[in-house]
CSV table of N, CA and C in Angstrom, one decimal:
chain,number,residue,atom,x,y,z
A,1182,MET,N,0.6,-37.4,13.7
A,1182,MET,CA,1.3,-36.1,13.4
A,1182,MET,C,2.2,-35.8,14.6
A,1183,ASN,N,3.5,-35.5,14.3
A,1183,ASN,CA,4.4,-35.1,15.4
A,1183,ASN,C,4.3,-33.6,15.6
A,1184,GLU,N,5.0,-33.2,16.7
A,1184,GLU,CA,4.9,-31.9,17.2
A,1184,GLU,C,5.4,-30.8,16.1
A,1185,GLY,N,6.4,-31.2,15.4
A,1185,GLY,CA,6.9,-30.3,14.3
A,1185,GLY,C,5.8,-30.1,13.2
A,1186,GLN,N,5.1,-31.1,12.8
A,1186,GLN,CA,4.2,-31.1,11.8
A,1186,GLN,C,2.9,-30.3,12.3
A,1187,ARG,N,2.6,-30.5,13.5
A,1187,ARG,CA,1.4,-29.8,14.1
A,1187,ARG,C,1.7,-28.3,14.2
A,1188,THR,N,3.0,-27.9,14.5
A,1188,THR,CA,3.4,-26.5,14.6
A,1188,THR,C,3.3,-25.9,13.2
A,1189,GLU,N,3.9,-26.6,12.2
A,1189,GLU,CA,3.8,-26.1,10.9
A,1189,GLU,C,2.5,-25.9,10.3
A,1190,THR,N,1.6,-26.8,10.6
A,1190,THR,CA,0.2,-26.7,10.2
A,1190,THR,C,-0.5,-25.5,10.8
A,1191,THR,N,-0.3,-25.3,12.1
A,1191,THR,CA,-0.9,-24.2,12.8
A,1191,THR,C,-0.3,-22.9,12.3
A,1192,LEU,N,0.9,-22.8,12.0
A,1192,LEU,CA,1.6,-21.6,11.4
A,1192,LEU,C,1.0,-21.3,10.0
A,1193,ASN,N,0.8,-22.4,9.2
A,1193,ASN,CA,0.2,-22.2,7.9
A,1193,ASN,C,-1.2,-21.6,7.9
A,1194,VAL,N,-2.1,-22.2,8.9
A,1194,VAL,CA,-3.4,-21.7,9.1
A,1194,VAL,C,-3.4,-20.2,9.5
A,1195,LEU,N,-2.5,-19.9,10.4
A,1195,LEU,CA,-2.5,-18.5,10.9
A,1195,LEU,C,-2.0,-17.5,9.8
A,1196,THR,N,-1.0,-18.0,9.0
A,1196,THR,CA,-0.5,-17.2,7.9
A,1196,THR,C,-1.6,-16.9,6.8
A,1197,ASN,N,-2.4,-18.0,6.5
A,1197,ASN,CA,-3.5,-17.8,5.6
A,1197,ASN,C,-4.6,-16.9,6.1
A,1198,LYS,N,-4.8,-17.0,7.4
A,1198,LYS,CA,-5.8,-16.0,7.9
A,1198,LYS,C,-5.4,-14.6,7.9
A,1199,ILE,N,-4.1,-14.3,8.2
A,1199,ILE,CA,-3.5,-13.0,8.2
A,1199,ILE,C,-3.6,-12.4,6.8
A,1200,SER,N,-3.2,-13.3,5.8
A,1200,SER,CA,-3.2,-12.8,4.4
A,1200,SER,C,-4.7,-12.5,4.0
A,1201,TYR,N,-5.6,-13.3,4.4
A,1201,TYR,CA,-7.0,-13.1,4.0
A,1201,TYR,C,-7.5,-11.8,4.5
A,1202,TYR,N,-7.4,-11.6,5.8
A,1202,TYR,CA,-7.9,-10.4,6.5
A,1202,TYR,C,-7.1,-9.1,6.1
A,1203,SER,N,-5.8,-9.2,5.8
A,1203,SER,CA,-5.0,-8.1,5.3
A,1203,SER,C,-5.5,-7.7,3.9
A,1204,SER,N,-5.7,-8.7,3.0
A,1204,SER,CA,-6.2,-8.4,1.7
A,1204,SER,C,-7.7,-7.8,1.7
A,1205,GLU,N,-8.5,-8.3,2.6
A,1205,GLU,CA,-9.9,-7.7,2.8
A,1205,GLU,C,-9.7,-6.2,3.2
A,1206,ALA,N,-8.9,-5.9,4.1
A,1206,ALA,CA,-8.7,-4.5,4.6
A,1206,ALA,C,-8.1,-3.6,3.5
A,1207,MET,N,-7.2,-4.1,2.7
A,1207,MET,CA,-6.6,-3.3,1.7
A,1207,MET,C,-7.6,-3.1,0.5
A,1208,GLN,N,-8.5,-4.0,0.3
A,1208,GLN,CA,-9.4,-4.0,-0.9
A,1208,GLN,C,-10.2,-2.8,-0.9
A,1209,GLN,N,-10.6,-2.2,0.2
A,1209,GLN,CA,-11.4,-1.0,0.3
A,1209,GLN,C,-10.7,0.2,-0.5
A,1210,TYR,N,-9.4,0.2,-0.7
A,1210,TYR,CA,-8.7,1.3,-1.3
A,1210,TYR,C,-8.7,1.2,-2.8
A,1211,GLU,N,-9.0,0.1,-3.4
A,1211,GLU,CA,-8.9,-0.1,-4.8
A,1211,GLU,C,-9.9,0.8,-5.5
A,1212,ASN,N,-9.4,1.5,-6.5
A,1212,ASN,CA,-10.2,2.5,-7.3
A,1212,ASN,C,-10.5,3.8,-6.6
A,1213,GLU,N,-9.9,4.0,-5.4
A,1213,GLU,CA,-10.1,5.2,-4.6
A,1213,GLU,C,-8.9,6.1,-4.8
A,1214,VAL,N,-9.2,7.5,-4.7
A,1214,VAL,CA,-8.1,8.4,-4.7
A,1214,VAL,C,-7.7,8.7,-3.3
A,1215,VAL,N,-6.4,8.6,-3.0
A,1215,VAL,CA,-5.9,8.8,-1.6
A,1215,VAL,C,-4.8,9.9,-1.7
A,1216,THR,N,-4.6,10.5,-0.5
A,1216,THR,CA,-3.5,11.5,-0.4
A,1216,THR,C,-2.3,10.8,0.1
A,1217,VAL,N,-1.2,11.0,-0.5
A,1217,VAL,CA,0.0,10.2,-0.1
A,1217,VAL,C,1.2,11.2,0.1
A,1218,LEU,N,1.9,11.1,1.2
A,1218,LEU,CA,3.1,11.8,1.5
A,1218,LEU,C,4.2,11.0,0.8
A,1219,CYS,N,4.8,11.6,-0.2
A,1219,CYS,CA,5.9,10.9,-0.9
A,1219,CYS,C,7.2,11.0,-0.2
A,1220,GLU,N,7.7,9.8,0.1
A,1220,GLU,CA,8.9,9.7,1.0
A,1220,GLU,C,10.2,9.6,0.1
A,1221,GLY,N,10.0,9.3,-1.2
A,1221,GLY,CA,11.2,9.1,-2.0
A,1221,GLY,C,11.0,8.0,-3.0
A,1222,GLU,N,12.1,7.7,-3.7
A,1222,GLU,CA,12.1,6.6,-4.7
A,1222,GLU,C,12.0,5.3,-4.1
A,1223,ASN,N,11.3,4.4,-4.8
A,1223,ASN,CA,11.1,3.0,-4.3
A,1223,ASN,C,12.6,2.4,-4.3
A,1224,LYS,N,12.7,1.5,-3.3
A,1224,LYS,CA,14.1,0.9,-3.1
A,1224,LYS,C,14.5,0.0,-4.3
A,1225,ARG,N,13.6,-0.4,-5.1
A,1225,ARG,CA,14.0,-1.4,-6.2
A,1225,ARG,C,13.9,-0.7,-7.6
A,1226,ASP,N,13.2,0.4,-7.6
A,1226,ASP,CA,13.1,1.1,-8.9
A,1226,ASP,C,13.0,2.6,-8.8
A,1227,ASP,N,14.0,3.3,-9.3
A,1227,ASP,CA,14.1,4.8,-9.2
A,1227,ASP,C,12.9,5.5,-9.9
A,1228,ASN,N,12.3,4.9,-10.8
A,1228,ASN,CA,11.2,5.5,-11.5
A,1228,ASN,C,9.8,5.4,-10.8
A,1229,ILE,N,9.8,4.7,-9.7
A,1229,ILE,CA,8.6,4.5,-8.9
A,1229,ILE,C,8.9,5.2,-7.5
A,1230,PHE,N,7.9,5.9,-7.1
A,1230,PHE,CA,8.0,6.6,-5.8
A,1230,PHE,C,7.2,5.8,-4.7
A,1231,ALA,N,7.6,6.0,-3.5
A,1231,ALA,CA,6.9,5.3,-2.3
A,1231,ALA,C,6.5,6.4,-1.3
A,1232,GLY,N,5.3,6.1,-0.7
A,1232,GLY,CA,4.9,7.0,0.3
A,1232,GLY,C,3.8,6.3,1.2
A,1233,ASP,N,3.2,7.1,2.1
A,1233,ASP,CA,2.2,6.6,3.0
A,1233,ASP,C,1.0,7.4,2.9
A,1234,THR,N,-0.2,6.7,3.1
A,1234,THR,CA,-1.5,7.5,3.2
A,1234,THR,C,-1.5,8.1,4.6
A,1235,ASP,N,-2.6,8.8,4.9
A,1235,ASP,CA,-2.9,9.3,6.3
A,1235,ASP,C,-3.2,8.2,7.2
A,1236,GLN,N,-3.6,7.0,6.6
A,1236,GLN,CA,-3.9,5.8,7.4
A,1236,GLN,C,-2.7,4.8,7.5
A,1237,SER,N,-1.5,5.4,7.1
A,1237,SER,CA,-0.3,4.6,7.2
A,1237,SER,C,-0.2,3.4,6.3
A,1238,LYS,N,-0.9,3.5,5.1
A,1238,LYS,CA,-0.8,2.4,4.1
A,1238,LYS,C,0.3,2.8,3.2
A,1239,SER,N,1.2,1.8,2.8
A,1239,SER,CA,2.3,2.0,1.9
A,1239,SER,C,1.7,2.0,0.5
A,1240,VAL,N,2.1,3.1,-0.3
A,1240,VAL,CA,1.7,3.2,-1.7
A,1240,VAL,C,2.9,3.4,-2.6
A,1241,ASN,N,2.9,2.7,-3.7
A,1241,ASN,CA,3.9,2.9,-4.8
A,1241,ASN,C,3.2,3.5,-6.0
A,1242,PHE,N,3.9,4.4,-6.7
A,1242,PHE,CA,3.3,5.1,-7.8
A,1242,PHE,C,4.4,5.7,-8.6
A,1243,SER,N,4.1,5.9,-10.0
A,1243,SER,CA,5.1,6.6,-10.8
A,1243,SER,C,4.6,8.1,-10.9
A,1244,ALA,N,5.5,9.0,-11.1
A,1244,ALA,CA,5.2,10.4,-11.2
A,1244,ALA,C,6.1,11.0,-12.3
A,1245,PRO,N,5.6,12.2,-12.9
A,1245,PRO,CA,6.4,12.8,-13.9
A,1245,PRO,C,7.6,13.5,-13.4
A,1246,GLU,N,7.7,13.8,-12.2
A,1246,GLU,CA,8.9,14.5,-11.6
A,1246,GLU,C,9.1,14.0,-10.2
A,1247,LYS,N,10.2,14.5,-9.6
A,1247,LYS,CA,10.5,14.2,-8.2
A,1247,LYS,C,9.4,14.8,-7.3
A,1248,MET,N,8.9,14.0,-6.4
A,1248,MET,CA,7.8,14.4,-5.5
A,1248,MET,C,8.2,14.3,-4.1
A,1249,ASN,N,9.5,14.1,-3.8
A,1249,ASN,CA,9.9,13.8,-2.4
A,1249,ASN,C,9.4,14.9,-1.5
A,1250,GLY,N,8.8,14.5,-0.4
A,1250,GLY,CA,8.4,15.5,0.6
A,1250,GLY,C,7.0,16.1,0.3
A,1251,LYS,N,6.4,15.8,-0.8
A,1251,LYS,CA,5.2,16.5,-1.3
A,1251,LYS,C,4.0,15.6,-1.0
A,1252,ARG,N,2.9,16.1,-0.8
A,1252,ARG,CA,1.6,15.4,-0.7
A,1252,ARG,C,1.0,15.3,-2.1
A,1253,VAL,N,0.7,14.1,-2.5
A,1253,VAL,CA,0.1,14.0,-3.8
A,1253,VAL,C,-1.2,13.1,-3.8
A,1254,ASN,N,-2.0,13.3,-4.8
A,1254,ASN,CA,-3.2,12.5,-5.0
A,1254,ASN,C,-2.9,11.3,-5.9
A,1255,VAL,N,-3.3,10.1,-5.5
A,1255,VAL,CA,-2.9,8.9,-6.2
A,1255,VAL,C,-4.2,8.0,-6.3
A,1256,GLU,N,-4.5,7.6,-7.5
A,1256,GLU,CA,-5.6,6.7,-7.6
A,1256,GLU,C,-5.1,5.2,-7.5
A,1257,ILE,N,-5.7,4.4,-6.6
A,1257,ILE,CA,-5.2,3.1,-6.3
A,1257,ILE,C,-5.7,2.2,-7.4
A,1258,ASP,N,-4.8,1.5,-8.0
A,1258,ASP,CA,-5.1,0.6,-9.1
A,1258,ASP,C,-5.1,-0.9,-8.6
A,1259,ILE,N,-4.2,-1.3,-7.8
A,1259,ILE,CA,-4.0,-2.7,-7.3
A,1259,ILE,C,-3.7,-2.6,-5.8
A,1260,GLN,N,-4.3,-3.5,-5.1
A,1260,GLN,CA,-4.0,-3.7,-3.7
A,1260,GLN,C,-3.2,-5.0,-3.6
A,1261,TRP,N,-2.2,-5.0,-2.8
A,1261,TRP,CA,-1.4,-6.1,-2.5
A,1261,TRP,C,-1.6,-6.5,-1.0
A,1262,TYR,N,-0.8,-7.5,-0.6
A,1262,TYR,CA,-0.9,-8.0,0.7
A,1262,TYR,C,-0.6,-6.9,1.8
A,1263,LYS,N,0.5,-6.2,1.5
A,1263,LYS,CA,0.9,-5.2,2.5
A,1263,LYS,C,1.0,-3.7,1.9
A,1264,SER,N,0.8,-3.6,0.6
A,1264,SER,CA,0.9,-2.2,0.0
A,1264,SER,C,-0.1,-2.1,-1.1
A,1265,LEU,N,-0.1,-0.8,-1.6
A,1265,LEU,CA,-1.0,-0.4,-2.7
A,1265,LEU,C,-0.2,0.1,-3.9
A,1266,ASN,N,-0.6,-0.1,-5.1
A,1266,ASN,CA,0.0,0.5,-6.2
A,1266,ASN,C,-1.0,1.4,-6.9
A,1267,GLY,N,-0.6,2.6,-7.3
A,1267,GLY,CA,-1.5,3.5,-7.9
A,1267,GLY,C,-0.9,4.3,-9.0
A,1268,THR,N,-1.8,5.3,-9.5
A,1268,THR,CA,-1.4,6.2,-10.6
A,1268,THR,C,-1.4,7.6,-10.0
A,1269,PHE,N,-0.4,8.3,-10.3
A,1269,PHE,CA,-0.3,9.7,-9.8
A,1269,PHE,C,-1.3,10.5,-10.6
A,1270,LEU,N,-2.0,11.4,-9.9
A,1270,LEU,CA,-3.0,12.3,-10.4
A,1270,LEU,C,-2.5,13.7,-10.5
A,1271,GLN,N,-2.1,14.2,-9.3
A,1271,GLN,CA,-1.7,15.6,-9.2
A,1271,GLN,C,-1.1,15.9,-7.8
A,1272,GLU,N,-0.4,16.9,-7.7
A,1272,GLU,CA,0.0,17.4,-6.4
A,1272,GLU,C,-1.2,17.7,-5.6
A,1273,HIS,N,-1.2,17.4,-4.3
A,1273,HIS,CA,-2.3,17.6,-3.4
A,1273,HIS,C,-2.4,19.1,-3.1
A,1274,GLU,N,-3.5,19.7,-3.1
A,1274,GLU,CA,-3.7,21.1,-2.7
A,1274,GLU,C,-4.2,21.1,-1.3
A,1275,ALA,N,-3.5,21.7,-0.5
A,1275,ALA,CA,-4.0,21.8,1.0
A,1275,ALA,C,-5.2,22.8,1.1
A,1276,MET,N,-6.1,22.4,1.9
A,1276,MET,CA,-7.2,23.2,2.2
A,1276,MET,C,-6.8,24.3,3.2
A,1277,VAL,N,-7.2,25.5,3.0
A,1277,VAL,CA,-6.9,26.6,3.8
A,1277,VAL,C,-8.1,27.0,4.6
A,1278,THR,N,-8.1,26.9,5.9
A,1278,THR,CA,-9.3,27.3,6.7
A,1278,THR,C,-9.0,28.7,7.4
A,1279,GLY,N,-10.1,29.4,7.4
A,1279,GLY,CA,-9.9,30.8,8.0
A,1279,GLY,C,-10.7,31.1,9.1
């Protein structure tokens, strides 16, 4: 095995490990309701919105109206390598403490 093949093999092993552990970490969100700050439309599809959870996880979801800048509750349906896909439930109601 030459140096180039050894480097490629090492890179493949590392990539597979990263994919495995990333998937494991994202799997905990599946079927959970999370609060998402909607940042706007998805770059590829204007009918899908994109935002982040409080734990900085990227979430894509569809919603009945523009939710830009709003916090919404989303049920996570599918976890991907680097993001989550979910279903819009409702606009998030902030807790008021007194």
